[in-house]
Structure formats: C-alpha cells, structure tokens
C-alpha cells in the first residue's frame, strides 16, 4: 500500500493506494500516530484503495475515535467494494463518508 | 481439488491468497465475490496464524474445491492447534457509536455475513473450518 500525504495548516489528507489488510494496516497506524498532532480535519481518500479487511477497519475506527476528540474525519471517494465492507460492519453509521 | 500446507504465520498470507486466486482463476467468479472470498481467507487464516498454536508455530492445510454446476467454491482450513470454534464468538454490535465500539470481532463477523455456508468441526485433534460461496 502507498500512502500519499498532503497537509494544509491543520488539515491533513491521506490518500491510500493498494490494499489495506493485515500486512499493511500497521503502516497506516504508524502514519496516523506520527501525523495527527494538531490536526483538526483528517481526510482519508480511498479512490485508489482496492481492498479492505478487518485489520484496516480497526485502524480506521481508532482514527475516528481520535478525531472525534480533536476535530473531524472525512472519508472520500469510497468505491463499491469498500463501501460494502463499511455497510456490512455498520461503519457507514460512524464514519463521515462523502 | 487443490491443497496447500504451510506454516501458520501471518507472513504466509500473501502466498495463501495467491494460491486461492490461482485456483479460482478458471472458475470466473465475479470480482465482488472474489474480494469477499479474499477477505474471508485473510480473516480465517490470520486467526489461525495468530492463535491456533500460540506460543508455538504449527502448520495449516488449506483445501479448495471448485464446482461448476452451480459455480461455487468450498474452502477448508485444517489445523492441529488448540480446539477453537470461531463461530461461537459473539457477534459485535454493529449499531454502536465509534466511542462504544470495541476493536475486534469484526473479521469473523464479515465472514459470516458474506459466505453462504460456514461450519466448524473438531475431529481427531484437528480444527476444521469450512466455508462455501456460490458465484452469484
């Protein structure tokens, strides 16, 4: 998985490219831990995300909890496959998906 | 039928997924179903790799059988680790807020939701977990 970062003041965008699975979820977790300080808006761009399993959901849930404390999190450009995973697990109700 | 036996460690996941993809290639499952199967394989394999033999390392055998009429696939995981029935795990409450949510339990829940059949046996010291998915 490739993570592309762009930051503007207190807004951070992470664009995910590839698979967010057991092997790659720790990369996103590490990136979030290192980057969320002082961030009020976190955007996760999923346009190029081809696959998402529960390991990825765990990291997304942790990010949502963190951002609930310090601002907001927005998920963008979710494809049908990833959306189905969000729907089955009820994540559509706890995430802001645009 | 295709079969592979390998060390049950998380690092083997990519090899397992390659094996499944190669076996399913000829069956032409729709992309959406292939992804559901991949997710199921990941969740079940990683569970075995993390917990079945802990703190030791053991082997897992994966058997894949495809049928054409109707098009469907049966995948079986066999390990000789601690007896463990993942289907007994309580389903997570998927209606809770982010704050109330616990981390974990989502993997096996997704497998239950996406597969047509899932069953567990403990036989001759072996955990046998079987999933079945139709192409449509």
PDB file of C-alpha atoms in Angstrom:
ATOM      1  CA  UNK A   1       0.000   0.000   0.000  1.00  0.00           C
ATOM      2  CA  UNK A   2       1.116   3.521  -0.774  1.00  0.00           C
ATOM      3  CA  UNK A   3       0.127   6.456   1.428  1.00  0.00           C
ATOM      4  CA  UNK A   4       0.307   9.939  -0.065  1.00  0.00           C
ATOM      5  CA  UNK A   5       0.226  12.772   2.453  1.00  0.00           C
ATOM      6  CA  UNK A   6      -0.742  16.355   1.920  1.00  0.00           C
ATOM      7  CA  UNK A   7      -1.063  18.913   4.663  1.00  0.00           C
ATOM      8  CA  UNK A   8      -2.506  22.388   4.719  1.00  0.00           C
ATOM      9  CA  UNK A   9      -2.458  24.139   8.090  1.00  0.00           C
ATOM     10  CA  UNK A  10      -4.499  21.910  10.407  1.00  0.00           C
ATOM     11  CA  UNK A  11      -5.971  19.767   7.602  1.00  0.00           C
ATOM     12  CA  UNK A  12      -4.292  16.518   6.625  1.00  0.00           C
ATOM     13  CA  UNK A  13      -5.196  14.342   3.649  1.00  0.00           C
ATOM     14  CA  UNK A  14      -4.005  10.762   3.378  1.00  0.00           C
ATOM     15  CA  UNK A  15      -4.611   9.102   0.016  1.00  0.00           C
ATOM     16  CA  UNK A  16      -4.454   5.312   0.205  1.00  0.00           C
ATOM     17  CA  UNK A  17      -3.372   3.290  -2.806  1.00  0.00           C
ATOM     18  CA  UNK A  18      -3.478  -0.512  -2.836  1.00  0.00           C
ATOM     19  CA  UNK A  19      -4.591  -2.949  -0.143  1.00  0.00           C
ATOM     20  CA  UNK A  20      -5.375  -2.093   3.460  1.00  0.00           C
ATOM     21  CA  UNK A  21      -5.043  -5.531   5.055  1.00  0.00           C
ATOM     22  CA  UNK A  22      -3.329  -7.413   7.877  1.00  0.00           C
ATOM     23  CA  UNK A  23       0.093  -6.767   6.377  1.00  0.00           C
ATOM     24  CA  UNK A  24      -0.339  -3.092   5.522  1.00  0.00           C
ATOM     25  CA  UNK A  25      -2.645  -1.796   8.295  1.00  0.00           C
ATOM     26  CA  UNK A  26       0.344  -1.229  10.650  1.00  0.00           C
ATOM     27  CA  UNK A  27       1.799   1.228   8.077  1.00  0.00           C
ATOM     28  CA  UNK A  28      -1.328   3.371   8.233  1.00  0.00           C
ATOM     29  CA  UNK A  29      -1.424   3.096  12.022  1.00  0.00           C
ATOM     30  CA  UNK A  30       2.173   4.315  12.253  1.00  0.00           C
ATOM     31  CA  UNK A  31       1.495   7.160   9.821  1.00  0.00           C
ATOM     32  CA  UNK A  32      -1.548   8.294  11.823  1.00  0.00           C
ATOM     33  CA  UNK A  33       0.293   8.151  15.121  1.00  0.00           C
ATOM     34  CA  UNK A  34       3.055  10.315  13.707  1.00  0.00           C
ATOM     35  CA  UNK A  35       0.832  12.822  11.919  1.00  0.00           C
ATOM     36  CA  UNK A  36      -2.320  13.619  13.888  1.00  0.00           C
ATOM     37  CA  UNK A  37      -0.836  16.067  16.358  1.00  0.00           C
ATOM     38  CA  UNK A  38      -2.599  19.423  15.900  1.00  0.00           C
ATOM     39  CA  UNK A  39      -4.765  18.143  13.053  1.00  0.00           C
ATOM     40  CA  UNK A  40      -8.396  19.278  13.114  1.00  0.00           C
ATOM     41  CA  UNK A  41      -9.540  17.835   9.804  1.00  0.00           C
ATOM     42  CA  UNK A  42      -8.369  14.441   8.636  1.00  0.00           C
ATOM     43  CA  UNK A  43      -9.381  13.377   5.135  1.00  0.00           C
ATOM     44  CA  UNK A  44      -8.807   9.801   4.030  1.00  0.00           C
ATOM     45  CA  UNK A  45      -9.008   9.491   0.259  1.00  0.00           C
ATOM     46  CA  UNK A  46      -9.931   5.945  -0.771  1.00  0.00           C
ATOM     47  CA  UNK A  47     -10.195   6.374  -4.527  1.00  0.00           C
ATOM     48  CA  UNK A  48      -7.275   4.014  -5.178  1.00  0.00           C
ATOM     49  CA  UNK A  49      -7.977   1.630  -2.314  1.00  0.00           C
ATOM     50  CA  UNK A  50      -8.626  -1.801  -3.820  1.00  0.00           C
ATOM     51  CA  UNK A  51      -9.216  -3.899  -0.714  1.00  0.00           C
ATOM     52  CA  UNK A  52     -10.122  -3.506   2.934  1.00  0.00           C
ATOM     53  CA  UNK A  53     -10.257  -6.150   5.667  1.00  0.00           C
ATOM     54  CA  UNK A  54     -10.963  -6.026   9.406  1.00  0.00           C
ATOM     55  CA  UNK A  55      -7.335  -5.142  10.169  1.00  0.00           C
ATOM     56  CA  UNK A  56      -7.884  -1.929   8.185  1.00  0.00           C
ATOM     57  CA  UNK A  57     -11.240  -1.304   9.854  1.00  0.00           C
ATOM     58  CA  UNK A  58      -9.543  -1.388  13.244  1.00  0.00           C
ATOM     59  CA  UNK A  59      -7.122   1.374  12.247  1.00  0.00           C
ATOM     60  CA  UNK A  60      -9.928   3.449  10.711  1.00  0.00           C
ATOM     61  CA  UNK A  61     -12.008   3.081  13.879  1.00  0.00           C
ATOM     62  CA  UNK A  62      -9.071   4.160  16.050  1.00  0.00           C
ATOM     63  CA  UNK A  63      -8.543   7.207  13.796  1.00  0.00           C
ATOM     64  CA  UNK A  64     -12.237   8.105  14.020  1.00  0.00           C
ATOM     65  CA  UNK A  65     -12.122   7.930  17.819  1.00  0.00           C
ATOM     66  CA  UNK A  66      -9.022  10.104  17.895  1.00  0.00           C
ATOM     67  CA  UNK A  67     -10.517  12.680  15.521  1.00  0.00           C
ATOM     68  CA  UNK A  68     -13.777  12.788  17.485  1.00  0.00           C
ATOM     69  CA  UNK A  69     -11.655  14.250  20.281  1.00  0.00           C
ATOM     70  CA  UNK A  70      -9.729  16.795  18.255  1.00  0.00           C
ATOM     71  CA  UNK A  71     -11.772  17.654  15.163  1.00  0.00           C
ATOM     72  CA  UNK A  72     -13.340  15.648  12.376  1.00  0.00           C
ATOM     73  CA  UNK A  73     -12.546  12.897   9.940  1.00  0.00           C
ATOM     74  CA  UNK A  74     -13.903  12.621   6.420  1.00  0.00           C
ATOM     75  CA  UNK A  75     -13.676   9.576   4.166  1.00  0.00           C
ATOM     76  CA  UNK A  76     -13.707  10.397   0.459  1.00  0.00           C
ATOM     77  CA  UNK A  77     -14.188   8.577  -2.842  1.00  0.00           C
ATOM     78  CA  UNK A  78     -15.162   5.189  -1.497  1.00  0.00           C
ATOM     79  CA  UNK A  79     -15.627   2.554  -4.216  1.00  0.00           C
ATOM     80  CA  UNK A  80     -18.398  -0.074  -4.199  1.00  0.00           C
ATOM     81  CA  UNK A  81     -16.249  -2.848  -2.780  1.00  0.00           C
ATOM     82  CA  UNK A  82     -15.003  -0.841   0.181  1.00  0.00           C
ATOM     83  CA  UNK A  83     -18.494   0.607   0.715  1.00  0.00           C
ATOM     84  CA  UNK A  84     -19.883  -2.892   1.065  1.00  0.00           C
ATOM     85  CA  UNK A  85     -17.399  -3.631   3.848  1.00  0.00           C
ATOM     86  CA  UNK A  86     -18.433  -0.390   5.595  1.00  0.00           C
ATOM     87  CA  UNK A  87     -22.112  -1.299   5.227  1.00  0.00           C
ATOM     88  CA  UNK A  88     -21.839  -4.878   6.493  1.00  0.00           C
ATOM     89  CA  UNK A  89     -19.944  -3.751   9.588  1.00  0.00           C
ATOM     90  CA  UNK A  90     -22.133  -0.726  10.341  1.00  0.00           C
ATOM     91  CA  UNK A  91     -19.212   1.633   9.733  1.00  0.00           C
ATOM     92  CA  UNK A  92     -21.434   3.727   7.443  1.00  0.00           C
ATOM     93  CA  UNK A  93     -23.123   4.980  10.647  1.00  0.00           C
ATOM     94  CA  UNK A  94     -19.972   6.006  12.484  1.00  0.00           C
ATOM     95  CA  UNK A  95     -17.933   7.447   9.611  1.00  0.00           C
ATOM     96  CA  UNK A  96     -18.492  10.613   7.610  1.00  0.00           C
ATOM     97  CA  UNK A  97     -18.383   9.378   4.029  1.00  0.00           C
ATOM     98  CA  UNK A  98     -18.530  11.899   1.194  1.00  0.00           C
TER      99      UNK A  98
ATOM    100  CA  UNK B   1      -9.292 -30.077  -5.702  1.00  0.00           C
ATOM    101  CA  UNK B   2      -6.195 -28.086  -4.776  1.00  0.00           C
ATOM    102  CA  UNK B   3      -4.411 -28.253  -1.464  1.00  0.00           C
ATOM    103  CA  UNK B   4      -1.540 -26.486   0.223  1.00  0.00           C
ATOM    104  CA  UNK B   5       0.109 -26.933   3.621  1.00  0.00           C
ATOM    105  CA  UNK B   6       2.281 -24.232   5.087  1.00  0.00           C
ATOM    106  CA  UNK B   7       3.405 -22.661   8.325  1.00  0.00           C
ATOM    107  CA  UNK B   8       0.598 -20.858  10.068  1.00  0.00           C
ATOM    108  CA  UNK B   9       2.261 -17.463  10.387  1.00  0.00           C
ATOM    109  CA  UNK B  10       0.806 -14.097   9.285  1.00  0.00           C
ATOM    110  CA  UNK B  11       3.695 -13.630   6.840  1.00  0.00           C
ATOM    111  CA  UNK B  12       2.313 -16.525   4.763  1.00  0.00           C
ATOM    112  CA  UNK B  13      -0.889 -14.648   3.960  1.00  0.00           C
ATOM    113  CA  UNK B  14       0.217 -13.396   0.544  1.00  0.00           C
ATOM    114  CA  UNK B  15       1.154 -16.937  -0.516  1.00  0.00           C
ATOM    115  CA  UNK B  16      -2.232 -18.228   0.601  1.00  0.00           C
ATOM    116  CA  UNK B  17      -4.075 -15.506  -1.321  1.00  0.00           C
ATOM    117  CA  UNK B  18      -2.007 -16.219  -4.449  1.00  0.00           C
ATOM    118  CA  UNK B  19      -2.864 -19.898  -4.165  1.00  0.00           C
ATOM    119  CA  UNK B  20      -6.579 -19.135  -3.834  1.00  0.00           C
ATOM    120  CA  UNK B  21      -6.539 -16.634  -6.716  1.00  0.00           C
ATOM    121  CA  UNK B  22      -4.792 -19.142  -8.987  1.00  0.00           C
ATOM    122  CA  UNK B  23      -7.253 -21.867  -8.057  1.00  0.00           C
ATOM    123  CA  UNK B  24     -10.268 -19.622  -8.650  1.00  0.00           C
ATOM    124  CA  UNK B  25      -8.946 -18.119 -11.873  1.00  0.00           C
ATOM    125  CA  UNK B  26     -10.587 -20.721 -14.081  1.00  0.00           C
ATOM    126  CA  UNK B  27     -13.920 -20.508 -12.310  1.00  0.00           C
ATOM    127  CA  UNK B  28     -14.574 -16.877 -13.239  1.00  0.00           C
ATOM    128  CA  UNK B  29     -16.170 -15.708 -10.062  1.00  0.00           C
ATOM    129  CA  UNK B  30     -17.409 -12.112 -10.253  1.00  0.00           C
ATOM    130  CA  UNK B  31     -14.908  -9.563  -8.906  1.00  0.00           C
ATOM    131  CA  UNK B  32     -17.134  -8.747  -5.949  1.00  0.00           C
ATOM    132  CA  UNK B  33     -17.326 -12.404  -4.889  1.00  0.00           C
ATOM    133  CA  UNK B  34     -13.562 -12.812  -5.315  1.00  0.00           C
ATOM    134  CA  UNK B  35     -12.995  -9.916  -2.953  1.00  0.00           C
ATOM    135  CA  UNK B  36     -15.409 -11.414  -0.421  1.00  0.00           C
ATOM    136  CA  UNK B  37     -13.547 -14.714  -0.637  1.00  0.00           C
ATOM    137  CA  UNK B  38     -10.187 -12.932  -0.242  1.00  0.00           C
ATOM    138  CA  UNK B  39     -11.436 -11.146   2.851  1.00  0.00           C
ATOM    139  CA  UNK B  40     -12.747 -14.418   4.306  1.00  0.00           C
ATOM    140  CA  UNK B  41      -9.424 -16.165   3.647  1.00  0.00           C
ATOM    141  CA  UNK B  42      -7.479 -13.354   5.250  1.00  0.00           C
ATOM    142  CA  UNK B  43      -9.654 -13.240   8.357  1.00  0.00           C
ATOM    143  CA  UNK B  44      -9.670 -17.010   8.909  1.00  0.00           C
ATOM    144  CA  UNK B  45      -6.021 -17.590   8.059  1.00  0.00           C
ATOM    145  CA  UNK B  46      -4.770 -14.749  10.240  1.00  0.00           C
ATOM    146  CA  UNK B  47      -6.887 -16.021  13.148  1.00  0.00           C
ATOM    147  CA  UNK B  48      -5.245 -19.433  12.873  1.00  0.00           C
ATOM    148  CA  UNK B  49      -1.785 -17.907  12.406  1.00  0.00           C
ATOM    149  CA  UNK B  50      -2.150 -15.736  15.495  1.00  0.00           C
ATOM    150  CA  UNK B  51      -3.906 -18.043  17.914  1.00  0.00           C
ATOM    151  CA  UNK B  52      -4.029 -21.732  16.996  1.00  0.00           C
ATOM    152  CA  UNK B  53      -0.540 -22.734  18.137  1.00  0.00           C
ATOM    153  CA  UNK B  54       0.450 -19.772  20.272  1.00  0.00           C
ATOM    154  CA  UNK B  55       3.171 -19.519  21.559  1.00  0.00           C
ATOM    155  CA  UNK B  56       4.420 -22.165  19.157  1.00  0.00           C
ATOM    156  CA  UNK B  57       4.244 -22.358  15.374  1.00  0.00           C
ATOM    157  CA  UNK B  58       2.404 -25.112  13.532  1.00  0.00           C
ATOM    158  CA  UNK B  59       1.023 -25.921  10.138  1.00  0.00           C
ATOM    159  CA  UNK B  60      -2.262 -25.278   8.429  1.00  0.00           C
ATOM    160  CA  UNK B  61      -3.667 -27.098   5.424  1.00  0.00           C
ATOM    161  CA  UNK B  62      -5.969 -25.279   3.033  1.00  0.00           C
ATOM    162  CA  UNK B  63      -8.147 -27.231   0.642  1.00  0.00           C
ATOM    163  CA  UNK B  64     -10.013 -25.607  -2.204  1.00  0.00           C
ATOM    164  CA  UNK B  65     -12.692 -27.331  -4.220  1.00  0.00           C
ATOM    165  CA  UNK B  66     -14.474 -25.611  -7.073  1.00  0.00           C
ATOM    166  CA  UNK B  67     -17.659 -26.860  -8.703  1.00  0.00           C
ATOM    167  CA  UNK B  68     -19.209 -25.742 -11.936  1.00  0.00           C
ATOM    168  CA  UNK B  69     -22.887 -26.587 -11.602  1.00  0.00           C
ATOM    169  CA  UNK B  70     -23.751 -24.415  -9.859  1.00  0.00           C
ATOM    170  CA  UNK B  71     -20.495 -22.445  -9.788  1.00  0.00           C
ATOM    171  CA  UNK B  72     -19.283 -22.447  -6.207  1.00  0.00           C
ATOM    172  CA  UNK B  73     -16.191 -22.882  -4.122  1.00  0.00           C
ATOM    173  CA  UNK B  74     -15.589 -24.747  -0.866  1.00  0.00           C
ATOM    174  CA  UNK B  75     -12.532 -23.804   1.168  1.00  0.00           C
ATOM    175  CA  UNK B  76     -11.401 -25.764   4.202  1.00  0.00           C
ATOM    176  CA  UNK B  77      -8.830 -24.805   6.834  1.00  0.00           C
ATOM    177  CA  UNK B  78      -7.344 -27.622   8.897  1.00  0.00           C
ATOM    178  CA  UNK B  79      -5.006 -27.060  11.826  1.00  0.00           C
ATOM    179  CA  UNK B  80      -3.890 -29.125  14.795  1.00  0.00           C
ATOM    180  CA  UNK B  81      -3.757 -26.286  17.282  1.00  0.00           C
ATOM    181  CA  UNK B  82      -5.890 -25.641  20.336  1.00  0.00           C
ATOM    182  CA  UNK B  83      -9.545 -26.554  19.855  1.00  0.00           C
ATOM    183  CA  UNK B  84     -11.243 -23.305  18.919  1.00  0.00           C
ATOM    184  CA  UNK B  85     -14.588 -22.657  17.297  1.00  0.00           C
ATOM    185  CA  UNK B  86     -14.562 -19.076  15.962  1.00  0.00           C
ATOM    186  CA  UNK B  87     -18.283 -19.313  15.206  1.00  0.00           C
ATOM    187  CA  UNK B  88     -19.009 -19.281  18.920  1.00  0.00           C
ATOM    188  CA  UNK B  89     -17.558 -15.825  19.223  1.00  0.00           C
ATOM    189  CA  UNK B  90     -20.323 -13.367  19.952  1.00  0.00           C
ATOM    190  CA  UNK B  91     -21.170 -11.058  17.042  1.00  0.00           C
ATOM    191  CA  UNK B  92     -20.102  -7.464  17.546  1.00  0.00           C
ATOM    192  CA  UNK B  93     -22.880  -4.900  17.905  1.00  0.00           C
ATOM    193  CA  UNK B  94     -22.600  -3.066  14.592  1.00  0.00           C
ATOM    194  CA  UNK B  95     -25.058  -0.373  15.653  1.00  0.00           C
ATOM    195  CA  UNK B  96     -22.882   1.153  18.403  1.00  0.00           C
ATOM    196  CA  UNK B  97     -21.215   4.555  18.110  1.00  0.00           C
ATOM    197  CA  UNK B  98     -17.482   4.861  17.440  1.00  0.00           C
ATOM    198  CA  UNK B  99     -16.801   5.507  21.122  1.00  0.00           C
ATOM    199  CA  UNK B 100     -18.708   2.437  22.283  1.00  0.00           C
ATOM    200  CA  UNK B 101     -17.216   0.120  19.693  1.00  0.00           C
ATOM    201  CA  UNK B 102     -14.704  -2.444  20.709  1.00  0.00           C
ATOM    202  CA  UNK B 103     -11.833  -3.282  18.461  1.00  0.00           C
ATOM    203  CA  UNK B 104     -12.044  -6.864  17.292  1.00  0.00           C
ATOM    204  CA  UNK B 105     -14.613  -9.475  16.347  1.00  0.00           C
ATOM    205  CA  UNK B 106     -15.335  -7.788  13.023  1.00  0.00           C
ATOM    206  CA  UNK B 107     -13.326 -10.221  10.931  1.00  0.00           C
ATOM    207  CA  UNK B 108     -15.260 -13.388  11.665  1.00  0.00           C
ATOM    208  CA  UNK B 109     -18.490 -11.381  11.553  1.00  0.00           C
ATOM    209  CA  UNK B 110     -17.700 -10.255   7.990  1.00  0.00           C
ATOM    210  CA  UNK B 111     -17.009 -13.870   7.007  1.00  0.00           C
ATOM    211  CA  UNK B 112     -20.358 -14.991   8.427  1.00  0.00           C
ATOM    212  CA  UNK B 113     -22.153 -12.222   6.557  1.00  0.00           C
ATOM    213  CA  UNK B 114     -20.502 -12.770   3.183  1.00  0.00           C
ATOM    214  CA  UNK B 115     -20.254 -16.564   2.865  1.00  0.00           C
ATOM    215  CA  UNK B 116     -23.188 -18.832   2.007  1.00  0.00           C
ATOM    216  CA  UNK B 117     -22.165 -21.509   4.474  1.00  0.00           C
ATOM    217  CA  UNK B 118     -19.681 -21.744   7.289  1.00  0.00           C
ATOM    218  CA  UNK B 119     -19.203 -24.616   9.676  1.00  0.00           C
ATOM    219  CA  UNK B 120     -16.746 -25.898  12.237  1.00  0.00           C
ATOM    220  CA  UNK B 121     -15.732 -29.408  13.267  1.00  0.00           C
ATOM    221  CA  UNK B 122     -13.220 -30.733  15.750  1.00  0.00           C
ATOM    222  CA  UNK B 123     -12.111 -34.166  14.664  1.00  0.00           C
ATOM    223  CA  UNK B 124      -9.074 -36.319  15.566  1.00  0.00           C
ATOM    224  CA  UNK B 125      -7.311 -33.393  17.214  1.00  0.00           C
ATOM    225  CA  UNK B 126      -7.956 -31.091  14.273  1.00  0.00           C
ATOM    226  CA  UNK B 127      -9.839 -27.839  13.906  1.00  0.00           C
ATOM    227  CA  UNK B 128     -11.692 -27.976  10.605  1.00  0.00           C
ATOM    228  CA  UNK B 129     -13.334 -24.809   9.405  1.00  0.00           C
ATOM    229  CA  UNK B 130     -15.197 -24.829   6.112  1.00  0.00           C
ATOM    230  CA  UNK B 131     -16.671 -22.003   4.076  1.00  0.00           C
ATOM    231  CA  UNK B 132     -18.736 -22.247   0.951  1.00  0.00           C
ATOM    232  CA  UNK B 133     -19.547 -19.490  -1.519  1.00  0.00           C
ATOM    233  CA  UNK B 134     -21.656 -19.514  -4.655  1.00  0.00           C
ATOM    234  CA  UNK B 135     -20.615 -17.421  -7.643  1.00  0.00           C
ATOM    235  CA  UNK B 136     -23.871 -15.469  -7.780  1.00  0.00           C
TER     236      UNK B 136
END
